[in-house]
């Protein structure tokens, strides 16, 4: 089997791996070759990166639109408890 | 006697890390008050355990692991309550991959990605697309949403997440890939339908 031939399924895994940790030199090569000839995987990569960027920008969307801000009231409550013990 | 200090700043914790820990807590409980309590308990426990901080992880990562233990403890004690399952995501693996790929691992024609015809910078500001993303996240299988969200949380790191999900390093991005496949297919269908471009 040609070392340079990567299936689309495997390419997708490497696209995700790349965003978490470094690819090996062989993996990098394989992926680059694949992405140059496979438009669909190139689209997959664009979409995957975009989804992450959207979630980073609006983390609220990740949690059912739940407000993920701690209310000031709760923050003050926790801070007070913490301060009490720090001063001891 | 010189005791080494590892730069913990408990007085700043609430402001710096409160919301991050709260986000993680919300992934593990749908109950807001419960999540708030966990955050408070985490900070107090962290303060109490200050001397055990060895500086081999960041302050935030250290606090995450305290929070994680608190949550595990809670679900152990309350055996009647169910932890939001994070590891229900391994069933049916072959099945859902075969929706997208043929036996050689090549995209199936009808479910391969298409051009969303979006400028990425504009896409970030697009409210409609945001709503679609929201909707599609909620339609994922239990655990799939979490694996996507956890990855993006600052200070968690893949080691922590793999332990949390009980999966190996290799399995981690394979699972992310599976979840993303579902998510992007859902977004694509809804988005292109809205544009009148879905056949």
PDB file of C-alpha atoms in Angstrom:
ATOM      1  CA  UNK A   1       0.000   0.000   0.000  1.00  0.00           C
ATOM      2  CA  UNK A   2       1.210   3.430  -0.851  1.00  0.00           C
ATOM      3  CA  UNK A   3       2.264   5.252   2.315  1.00  0.00           C
ATOM      4  CA  UNK A   4       0.973   8.494   0.922  1.00  0.00           C
ATOM      5  CA  UNK A   5      -2.549   7.259   0.417  1.00  0.00           C
ATOM      6  CA  UNK A   6      -4.828   8.224   3.239  1.00  0.00           C
ATOM      7  CA  UNK A   7      -8.527   7.478   3.411  1.00  0.00           C
ATOM      8  CA  UNK A   8     -10.918  10.375   3.984  1.00  0.00           C
ATOM      9  CA  UNK A   9     -11.899   8.846   7.298  1.00  0.00           C
ATOM     10  CA  UNK A  10      -8.294   8.759   8.471  1.00  0.00           C
ATOM     11  CA  UNK A  11      -7.669  12.244   7.101  1.00  0.00           C
ATOM     12  CA  UNK A  12     -10.543  13.555   9.202  1.00  0.00           C
ATOM     13  CA  UNK A  13      -9.047  12.000  12.309  1.00  0.00           C
ATOM     14  CA  UNK A  14      -5.716  13.648  11.583  1.00  0.00           C
ATOM     15  CA  UNK A  15      -7.438  16.986  11.020  1.00  0.00           C
ATOM     16  CA  UNK A  16      -8.852  16.695  14.532  1.00  0.00           C
ATOM     17  CA  UNK A  17      -5.602  15.402  15.991  1.00  0.00           C
ATOM     18  CA  UNK A  18      -3.732  18.326  14.487  1.00  0.00           C
ATOM     19  CA  UNK A  19      -5.833  20.713  16.538  1.00  0.00           C
ATOM     20  CA  UNK A  20      -4.969  18.912  19.761  1.00  0.00           C
ATOM     21  CA  UNK A  21      -1.358  17.922  19.344  1.00  0.00           C
ATOM     22  CA  UNK A  22       1.482  17.773  16.848  1.00  0.00           C
ATOM     23  CA  UNK A  23       1.301  15.375  13.964  1.00  0.00           C
ATOM     24  CA  UNK A  24       4.280  13.196  13.158  1.00  0.00           C
ATOM     25  CA  UNK A  25       6.225  14.118  10.049  1.00  0.00           C
ATOM     26  CA  UNK A  26       4.685  11.224   8.136  1.00  0.00           C
ATOM     27  CA  UNK A  27       1.170  12.179   9.226  1.00  0.00           C
ATOM     28  CA  UNK A  28       1.756  15.779   8.190  1.00  0.00           C
ATOM     29  CA  UNK A  29       2.913  14.676   4.770  1.00  0.00           C
ATOM     30  CA  UNK A  30       0.054  12.268   4.307  1.00  0.00           C
ATOM     31  CA  UNK A  31      -2.505  14.838   5.334  1.00  0.00           C
ATOM     32  CA  UNK A  32      -1.097  17.584   3.147  1.00  0.00           C
ATOM     33  CA  UNK A  33      -1.031  15.330   0.114  1.00  0.00           C
ATOM     34  CA  UNK A  34      -4.580  14.227   0.806  1.00  0.00           C
ATOM     35  CA  UNK A  35      -5.931  17.734   1.334  1.00  0.00           C
ATOM     36  CA  UNK A  36      -4.393  18.889  -1.914  1.00  0.00           C
ATOM     37  CA  UNK A  37      -6.327  16.344  -3.912  1.00  0.00           C
ATOM     38  CA  UNK A  38      -9.498  15.972  -1.852  1.00  0.00           C
ATOM     39  CA  UNK A  39     -11.764  18.982  -1.891  1.00  0.00           C
ATOM     40  CA  UNK A  40     -14.302  17.366   0.375  1.00  0.00           C
ATOM     41  CA  UNK A  41     -11.790  16.847   3.166  1.00  0.00           C
ATOM     42  CA  UNK A  42     -10.516  20.381   2.658  1.00  0.00           C
ATOM     43  CA  UNK A  43     -14.099  21.536   3.211  1.00  0.00           C
ATOM     44  CA  UNK A  44     -14.342  19.318   6.273  1.00  0.00           C
ATOM     45  CA  UNK A  45     -11.276  20.973   7.730  1.00  0.00           C
ATOM     46  CA  UNK A  46     -12.601  24.468   7.091  1.00  0.00           C
ATOM     47  CA  UNK A  47     -15.881  23.572   8.727  1.00  0.00           C
ATOM     48  CA  UNK A  48     -14.291  21.906  11.724  1.00  0.00           C
ATOM     49  CA  UNK A  49     -12.077  24.915  12.388  1.00  0.00           C
ATOM     50  CA  UNK A  50     -15.022  27.269  11.959  1.00  0.00           C
ATOM     51  CA  UNK A  51     -17.166  25.329  14.427  1.00  0.00           C
ATOM     52  CA  UNK A  52     -14.422  25.536  17.047  1.00  0.00           C
ATOM     53  CA  UNK A  53     -13.943  29.245  16.415  1.00  0.00           C
ATOM     54  CA  UNK A  54     -17.677  29.856  16.816  1.00  0.00           C
ATOM     55  CA  UNK A  55     -17.820  27.931  20.057  1.00  0.00           C
ATOM     56  CA  UNK A  56     -14.809  29.776  21.396  1.00  0.00           C
ATOM     57  CA  UNK A  57     -16.334  33.091  20.512  1.00  0.00           C
ATOM     58  CA  UNK A  58     -19.749  32.276  21.928  1.00  0.00           C
ATOM     59  CA  UNK A  59     -19.177  29.644  24.610  1.00  0.00           C
ATOM     60  CA  UNK A  60     -22.711  30.200  25.800  1.00  0.00           C
ATOM     61  CA  UNK A  61     -23.980  28.306  22.807  1.00  0.00           C
ATOM     62  CA  UNK A  62     -22.261  25.224  24.026  1.00  0.00           C
ATOM     63  CA  UNK A  63     -24.511  25.003  27.044  1.00  0.00           C
ATOM     64  CA  UNK A  64     -28.061  25.212  25.825  1.00  0.00           C
ATOM     65  CA  UNK A  65     -27.768  28.959  25.775  1.00  0.00           C
ATOM     66  CA  UNK A  66     -27.551  28.796  29.533  1.00  0.00           C
ATOM     67  CA  UNK A  67     -26.031  31.859  31.060  1.00  0.00           C
ATOM     68  CA  UNK A  68     -22.561  30.762  32.032  1.00  0.00           C
ATOM     69  CA  UNK A  69     -21.759  33.923  33.814  1.00  0.00           C
ATOM     70  CA  UNK A  70     -21.661  33.540  37.550  1.00  0.00           C
ATOM     71  CA  UNK A  71     -23.901  36.266  38.880  1.00  0.00           C
ATOM     72  CA  UNK A  72     -22.200  39.040  40.833  1.00  0.00           C
ATOM     73  CA  UNK A  73     -24.210  38.015  43.829  1.00  0.00           C
ATOM     74  CA  UNK A  74     -22.810  34.493  43.764  1.00  0.00           C
ATOM     75  CA  UNK A  75     -19.307  35.758  43.104  1.00  0.00           C
ATOM     76  CA  UNK A  76     -19.532  38.054  46.108  1.00  0.00           C
ATOM     77  CA  UNK A  77     -20.852  35.233  48.246  1.00  0.00           C
ATOM     78  CA  UNK A  78     -17.963  32.967  47.304  1.00  0.00           C
ATOM     79  CA  UNK A  79     -15.402  35.756  47.624  1.00  0.00           C
ATOM     80  CA  UNK A  80     -16.676  36.532  51.117  1.00  0.00           C
ATOM     81  CA  UNK A  81     -16.368  32.917  52.211  1.00  0.00           C
ATOM     82  CA  UNK A  82     -12.906  32.754  50.749  1.00  0.00           C
ATOM     83  CA  UNK A  83     -11.761  36.024  52.348  1.00  0.00           C
ATOM     84  CA  UNK A  84     -13.015  34.889  55.741  1.00  0.00           C
ATOM     85  CA  UNK A  85     -10.698  31.914  55.565  1.00  0.00           C
ATOM     86  CA  UNK A  86      -7.761  33.708  53.997  1.00  0.00           C
ATOM     87  CA  UNK A  87      -7.660  36.187  56.862  1.00  0.00           C
ATOM     88  CA  UNK A  88      -7.562  33.504  59.514  1.00  0.00           C
TER      89      UNK A  88
ATOM     90  CA  UNK B   1      12.527  27.676  57.684  1.00  0.00           C
ATOM     91  CA  UNK B   2      12.044  28.496  54.040  1.00  0.00           C
ATOM     92  CA  UNK B   3       8.935  27.089  52.565  1.00  0.00           C
ATOM     93  CA  UNK B   4       8.671  27.277  48.850  1.00  0.00           C
ATOM     94  CA  UNK B   5       5.650  29.143  47.609  1.00  0.00           C
ATOM     95  CA  UNK B   6       4.138  28.159  44.322  1.00  0.00           C
ATOM     96  CA  UNK B   7       2.377  31.351  43.420  1.00  0.00           C
ATOM     97  CA  UNK B   8      -1.156  30.570  44.403  1.00  0.00           C
ATOM     98  CA  UNK B   9      -3.352  33.633  44.648  1.00  0.00           C
ATOM     99  CA  UNK B  10      -6.586  32.565  46.289  1.00  0.00           C
ATOM    100  CA  UNK B  11      -7.774  36.150  46.590  1.00  0.00           C
ATOM    101  CA  UNK B  12      -7.991  36.361  42.781  1.00  0.00           C
ATOM    102  CA  UNK B  13      -9.528  32.958  42.157  1.00  0.00           C
ATOM    103  CA  UNK B  14     -13.161  33.972  41.966  1.00  0.00           C
ATOM    104  CA  UNK B  15     -12.504  36.670  39.386  1.00  0.00           C
ATOM    105  CA  UNK B  16      -9.985  34.753  37.338  1.00  0.00           C
ATOM    106  CA  UNK B  17     -11.381  31.255  37.349  1.00  0.00           C
ATOM    107  CA  UNK B  18     -14.938  31.436  38.676  1.00  0.00           C
ATOM    108  CA  UNK B  19     -16.606  31.342  35.305  1.00  0.00           C
ATOM    109  CA  UNK B  20     -14.327  28.695  33.839  1.00  0.00           C
ATOM    110  CA  UNK B  21     -14.970  26.296  36.683  1.00  0.00           C
ATOM    111  CA  UNK B  22     -18.652  27.113  36.531  1.00  0.00           C
ATOM    112  CA  UNK B  23     -18.785  26.195  32.849  1.00  0.00           C
ATOM    113  CA  UNK B  24     -17.232  22.815  33.565  1.00  0.00           C
ATOM    114  CA  UNK B  25     -19.606  22.283  36.496  1.00  0.00           C
ATOM    115  CA  UNK B  26     -22.562  23.062  34.244  1.00  0.00           C
ATOM    116  CA  UNK B  27     -21.484  20.324  31.889  1.00  0.00           C
ATOM    117  CA  UNK B  28     -21.855  17.905  34.780  1.00  0.00           C
ATOM    118  CA  UNK B  29     -25.090  19.133  36.252  1.00  0.00           C
ATOM    119  CA  UNK B  30     -28.074  20.819  34.731  1.00  0.00           C
ATOM    120  CA  UNK B  31     -28.780  22.431  38.066  1.00  0.00           C
ATOM    121  CA  UNK B  32     -27.383  25.959  38.356  1.00  0.00           C
ATOM    122  CA  UNK B  33     -27.387  26.094  42.149  1.00  0.00           C
ATOM    123  CA  UNK B  34     -25.591  22.778  42.294  1.00  0.00           C
ATOM    124  CA  UNK B  35     -22.941  24.042  39.906  1.00  0.00           C
ATOM    125  CA  UNK B  36     -22.504  27.230  41.932  1.00  0.00           C
ATOM    126  CA  UNK B  37     -22.081  25.243  45.117  1.00  0.00           C
ATOM    127  CA  UNK B  38     -19.458  23.033  43.530  1.00  0.00           C
ATOM    128  CA  UNK B  39     -17.485  26.094  42.483  1.00  0.00           C
ATOM    129  CA  UNK B  40     -17.596  27.526  45.989  1.00  0.00           C
ATOM    130  CA  UNK B  41     -16.615  24.211  47.553  1.00  0.00           C
ATOM    131  CA  UNK B  42     -13.741  23.912  45.108  1.00  0.00           C
ATOM    132  CA  UNK B  43     -12.256  27.264  46.059  1.00  0.00           C
ATOM    133  CA  UNK B  44     -12.583  26.572  49.771  1.00  0.00           C
ATOM    134  CA  UNK B  45     -11.076  23.120  49.408  1.00  0.00           C
ATOM    135  CA  UNK B  46      -8.296  24.587  47.275  1.00  0.00           C
ATOM    136  CA  UNK B  47      -7.495  27.110  49.954  1.00  0.00           C
ATOM    137  CA  UNK B  48      -7.417  24.356  52.541  1.00  0.00           C
ATOM    138  CA  UNK B  49      -5.125  22.247  50.390  1.00  0.00           C
ATOM    139  CA  UNK B  50      -2.912  25.143  49.352  1.00  0.00           C
ATOM    140  CA  UNK B  51       0.203  23.523  50.737  1.00  0.00           C
ATOM    141  CA  UNK B  52      -0.224  20.462  48.592  1.00  0.00           C
ATOM    142  CA  UNK B  53       0.054  22.495  45.378  1.00  0.00           C
ATOM    143  CA  UNK B  54       3.347  21.517  43.817  1.00  0.00           C
ATOM    144  CA  UNK B  55       3.314  23.840  40.872  1.00  0.00           C
ATOM    145  CA  UNK B  56       3.560  21.038  38.352  1.00  0.00           C
ATOM    146  CA  UNK B  57       0.338  22.148  36.770  1.00  0.00           C
ATOM    147  CA  UNK B  58      -1.170  25.567  36.412  1.00  0.00           C
ATOM    148  CA  UNK B  59      -3.287  27.003  39.195  1.00  0.00           C
ATOM    149  CA  UNK B  60      -6.353  26.593  36.988  1.00  0.00           C
ATOM    150  CA  UNK B  61      -5.661  22.964  36.083  1.00  0.00           C
ATOM    151  CA  UNK B  62      -5.110  22.207  39.734  1.00  0.00           C
ATOM    152  CA  UNK B  63      -8.461  23.758  40.614  1.00  0.00           C
ATOM    153  CA  UNK B  64     -10.143  21.805  37.823  1.00  0.00           C
ATOM    154  CA  UNK B  65      -8.950  18.547  39.319  1.00  0.00           C
ATOM    155  CA  UNK B  66     -10.297  19.519  42.731  1.00  0.00           C
ATOM    156  CA  UNK B  67     -13.642  20.357  41.154  1.00  0.00           C
ATOM    157  CA  UNK B  68     -13.649  17.102  39.242  1.00  0.00           C
ATOM    158  CA  UNK B  69     -13.096  15.164  42.470  1.00  0.00           C
ATOM    159  CA  UNK B  70     -15.881  17.078  44.198  1.00  0.00           C
ATOM    160  CA  UNK B  71     -18.281  16.177  41.434  1.00  0.00           C
ATOM    161  CA  UNK B  72     -17.250  12.525  41.442  1.00  0.00           C
ATOM    162  CA  UNK B  73     -17.714  12.436  45.202  1.00  0.00           C
ATOM    163  CA  UNK B  74     -21.145  13.951  44.876  1.00  0.00           C
ATOM    164  CA  UNK B  75     -22.331  11.349  42.403  1.00  0.00           C
ATOM    165  CA  UNK B  76     -20.844   8.517  44.433  1.00  0.00           C
ATOM    166  CA  UNK B  77     -22.718   9.632  47.513  1.00  0.00           C
ATOM    167  CA  UNK B  78     -25.959  10.342  45.761  1.00  0.00           C
ATOM    168  CA  UNK B  79     -26.133   7.046  43.978  1.00  0.00           C
ATOM    169  CA  UNK B  80     -29.712   7.738  43.048  1.00  0.00           C
ATOM    170  CA  UNK B  81     -28.679  10.734  40.992  1.00  0.00           C
ATOM    171  CA  UNK B  82     -27.218  10.168  37.608  1.00  0.00           C
ATOM    172  CA  UNK B  83     -24.113  11.931  36.500  1.00  0.00           C
ATOM    173  CA  UNK B  84     -24.478  13.451  33.072  1.00  0.00           C
ATOM    174  CA  UNK B  85     -22.939  10.548  31.175  1.00  0.00           C
ATOM    175  CA  UNK B  86     -19.745  11.450  29.417  1.00  0.00           C
ATOM    176  CA  UNK B  87     -18.772   8.001  28.370  1.00  0.00           C
ATOM    177  CA  UNK B  88     -21.875   6.875  26.568  1.00  0.00           C
ATOM    178  CA  UNK B  89     -20.275   7.818  23.326  1.00  0.00           C
ATOM    179  CA  UNK B  90     -18.658   4.602  22.241  1.00  0.00           C
ATOM    180  CA  UNK B  91     -21.597   2.510  21.240  1.00  0.00           C
ATOM    181  CA  UNK B  92     -22.483   2.134  17.610  1.00  0.00           C
ATOM    182  CA  UNK B  93     -19.149   3.389  16.416  1.00  0.00           C
ATOM    183  CA  UNK B  94     -19.082   1.409  13.184  1.00  0.00           C
ATOM    184  CA  UNK B  95     -22.659   2.186  12.471  1.00  0.00           C
ATOM    185  CA  UNK B  96     -22.475   5.917  12.544  1.00  0.00           C
ATOM    186  CA  UNK B  97     -19.219   6.059  10.635  1.00  0.00           C
ATOM    187  CA  UNK B  98     -20.786   4.030   7.850  1.00  0.00           C
ATOM    188  CA  UNK B  99     -23.274   6.855   7.389  1.00  0.00           C
ATOM    189  CA  UNK B 100     -20.420   8.953   6.100  1.00  0.00           C
ATOM    190  CA  UNK B 101     -17.786   6.641   4.677  1.00  0.00           C
ATOM    191  CA  UNK B 102     -17.769   3.586   2.453  1.00  0.00           C
ATOM    192  CA  UNK B 103     -15.648   0.544   3.200  1.00  0.00           C
ATOM    193  CA  UNK B 104     -12.498   2.151   1.850  1.00  0.00           C
ATOM    194  CA  UNK B 105     -13.016   5.111   4.145  1.00  0.00           C
ATOM    195  CA  UNK B 106     -13.967   7.441   1.303  1.00  0.00           C
ATOM    196  CA  UNK B 107     -16.812   9.928   1.676  1.00  0.00           C
ATOM    197  CA  UNK B 108     -20.188   8.670   0.566  1.00  0.00           C
ATOM    198  CA  UNK B 109     -21.522  10.951  -2.112  1.00  0.00           C
ATOM    199  CA  UNK B 110     -24.697  12.083  -0.361  1.00  0.00           C
ATOM    200  CA  UNK B 111     -23.072  12.820   2.971  1.00  0.00           C
ATOM    201  CA  UNK B 112     -19.786  14.392   1.987  1.00  0.00           C
ATOM    202  CA  UNK B 113     -19.070  17.990   3.013  1.00  0.00           C
ATOM    203  CA  UNK B 114     -20.085  20.772   0.685  1.00  0.00           C
ATOM    204  CA  UNK B 115     -19.010  24.323   0.452  1.00  0.00           C
ATOM    205  CA  UNK B 116     -21.014  26.383   2.947  1.00  0.00           C
ATOM    206  CA  UNK B 117     -20.197  29.469   0.880  1.00  0.00           C
ATOM    207  CA  UNK B 118     -19.331  31.408   3.953  1.00  0.00           C
ATOM    208  CA  UNK B 119     -16.554  33.792   4.697  1.00  0.00           C
ATOM    209  CA  UNK B 120     -15.197  32.545   8.036  1.00  0.00           C
ATOM    210  CA  UNK B 121     -14.931  36.026   9.517  1.00  0.00           C
ATOM    211  CA  UNK B 122     -18.543  36.777   8.614  1.00  0.00           C
ATOM    212  CA  UNK B 123     -19.664  33.366   9.791  1.00  0.00           C
ATOM    213  CA  UNK B 124     -18.529  34.149  13.313  1.00  0.00           C
ATOM    214  CA  UNK B 125     -20.961  37.052  13.428  1.00  0.00           C
ATOM    215  CA  UNK B 126     -23.827  35.271  11.717  1.00  0.00           C
ATOM    216  CA  UNK B 127     -26.688  34.919  14.200  1.00  0.00           C
ATOM    217  CA  UNK B 128     -28.614  32.392  12.150  1.00  0.00           C
ATOM    218  CA  UNK B 129     -25.621  30.121  11.890  1.00  0.00           C
ATOM    219  CA  UNK B 130     -25.100  30.475  15.632  1.00  0.00           C
ATOM    220  CA  UNK B 131     -28.636  29.318  16.278  1.00  0.00           C
ATOM    221  CA  UNK B 132     -28.179  26.372  13.966  1.00  0.00           C
ATOM    222  CA  UNK B 133     -24.980  25.388  15.763  1.00  0.00           C
ATOM    223  CA  UNK B 134     -26.819  25.588  19.041  1.00  0.00           C
ATOM    224  CA  UNK B 135     -29.622  23.400  17.849  1.00  0.00           C
ATOM    225  CA  UNK B 136     -27.300  20.829  16.300  1.00  0.00           C
ATOM    226  CA  UNK B 137     -25.155  20.576  19.436  1.00  0.00           C
ATOM    227  CA  UNK B 138     -28.237  19.630  21.377  1.00  0.00           C
ATOM    228  CA  UNK B 139     -29.058  16.918  18.889  1.00  0.00           C
ATOM    229  CA  UNK B 140     -25.785  15.083  19.399  1.00  0.00           C
ATOM    230  CA  UNK B 141     -25.613  11.857  21.336  1.00  0.00           C
ATOM    231  CA  UNK B 142     -24.876  12.119  25.044  1.00  0.00           C
ATOM    232  CA  UNK B 143     -21.193  12.764  25.522  1.00  0.00           C
ATOM    233  CA  UNK B 144     -20.550  14.014  22.010  1.00  0.00           C
ATOM    234  CA  UNK B 145     -21.385  17.587  22.821  1.00  0.00           C
ATOM    235  CA  UNK B 146     -19.228  17.432  25.918  1.00  0.00           C
ATOM    236  CA  UNK B 147     -16.187  16.120  24.098  1.00  0.00           C
ATOM    237  CA  UNK B 148     -16.391  18.996  21.658  1.00  0.00           C
ATOM    238  CA  UNK B 149     -16.899  21.586  24.373  1.00  0.00           C
ATOM    239  CA  UNK B 150     -14.306  20.233  26.787  1.00  0.00           C
ATOM    240  CA  UNK B 151     -11.604  20.394  24.130  1.00  0.00           C
ATOM    241  CA  UNK B 152     -12.095  24.125  23.805  1.00  0.00           C
ATOM    242  CA  UNK B 153     -11.956  24.863  27.501  1.00  0.00           C
ATOM    243  CA  UNK B 154      -8.812  26.677  28.415  1.00  0.00           C
ATOM    244  CA  UNK B 155      -6.605  25.022  31.001  1.00  0.00           C
ATOM    245  CA  UNK B 156      -8.136  21.567  30.793  1.00  0.00           C
ATOM    246  CA  UNK B 157      -5.703  19.863  28.451  1.00  0.00           C
ATOM    247  CA  UNK B 158      -6.139  16.567  26.669  1.00  0.00           C
ATOM    248  CA  UNK B 159      -4.645  14.486  29.482  1.00  0.00           C
ATOM    249  CA  UNK B 160      -7.281  15.725  31.887  1.00  0.00           C
ATOM    250  CA  UNK B 161     -10.089  15.226  29.387  1.00  0.00           C
ATOM    251  CA  UNK B 162      -9.039  11.679  28.485  1.00  0.00           C
ATOM    252  CA  UNK B 163      -9.030  10.769  32.154  1.00  0.00           C
ATOM    253  CA  UNK B 164     -12.368  12.428  32.603  1.00  0.00           C
ATOM    254  CA  UNK B 165     -13.900  10.510  29.729  1.00  0.00           C
ATOM    255  CA  UNK B 166     -12.021   7.315  30.464  1.00  0.00           C
ATOM    256  CA  UNK B 167     -10.561   7.084  26.978  1.00  0.00           C
ATOM    257  CA  UNK B 168      -7.083   6.719  25.551  1.00  0.00           C
ATOM    258  CA  UNK B 169      -5.174   9.490  23.901  1.00  0.00           C
ATOM    259  CA  UNK B 170      -5.749   7.976  20.456  1.00  0.00           C
ATOM    260  CA  UNK B 171      -9.407   7.432  21.056  1.00  0.00           C
ATOM    261  CA  UNK B 172      -9.731  11.104  21.998  1.00  0.00           C
ATOM    262  CA  UNK B 173      -9.449  12.668  18.577  1.00  0.00           C
ATOM    263  CA  UNK B 174     -11.214   9.722  16.966  1.00  0.00           C
ATOM    264  CA  UNK B 175     -14.177  10.540  19.188  1.00  0.00           C
ATOM    265  CA  UNK B 176     -13.876  14.234  18.416  1.00  0.00           C
ATOM    266  CA  UNK B 177     -13.917  13.330  14.741  1.00  0.00           C
ATOM    267  CA  UNK B 178     -17.071  11.251  15.142  1.00  0.00           C
ATOM    268  CA  UNK B 179     -18.830  13.999  17.036  1.00  0.00           C
ATOM    269  CA  UNK B 180     -17.760  16.621  14.503  1.00  0.00           C
ATOM    270  CA  UNK B 181     -19.002  14.488  11.617  1.00  0.00           C
ATOM    271  CA  UNK B 182     -22.474  14.478  13.113  1.00  0.00           C
ATOM    272  CA  UNK B 183     -22.352  18.126  14.062  1.00  0.00           C
ATOM    273  CA  UNK B 184     -21.142  19.415  10.709  1.00  0.00           C
ATOM    274  CA  UNK B 185     -23.657  17.281   8.800  1.00  0.00           C
ATOM    275  CA  UNK B 186     -26.493  18.719  10.859  1.00  0.00           C
ATOM    276  CA  UNK B 187     -25.273  22.299  10.445  1.00  0.00           C
ATOM    277  CA  UNK B 188     -24.771  21.852   6.717  1.00  0.00           C
ATOM    278  CA  UNK B 189     -28.239  20.498   6.143  1.00  0.00           C
ATOM    279  CA  UNK B 190     -29.935  23.263   8.114  1.00  0.00           C
ATOM    280  CA  UNK B 191     -27.745  26.030   6.763  1.00  0.00           C
ATOM    281  CA  UNK B 192     -27.966  25.089   3.100  1.00  0.00           C
ATOM    282  CA  UNK B 193     -31.698  24.455   3.452  1.00  0.00           C
ATOM    283  CA  UNK B 194     -32.078  27.973   4.769  1.00  0.00           C
ATOM    284  CA  UNK B 195     -30.178  29.304   1.790  1.00  0.00           C
ATOM    285  CA  UNK B 196     -32.370  27.244  -0.493  1.00  0.00           C
ATOM    286  CA  UNK B 197     -29.317  25.343  -1.641  1.00  0.00           C
ATOM    287  CA  UNK B 198     -29.949  21.949  -0.171  1.00  0.00           C
ATOM    288  CA  UNK B 199     -31.021  19.322  -2.626  1.00  0.00           C
TER     289      UNK B 199
END
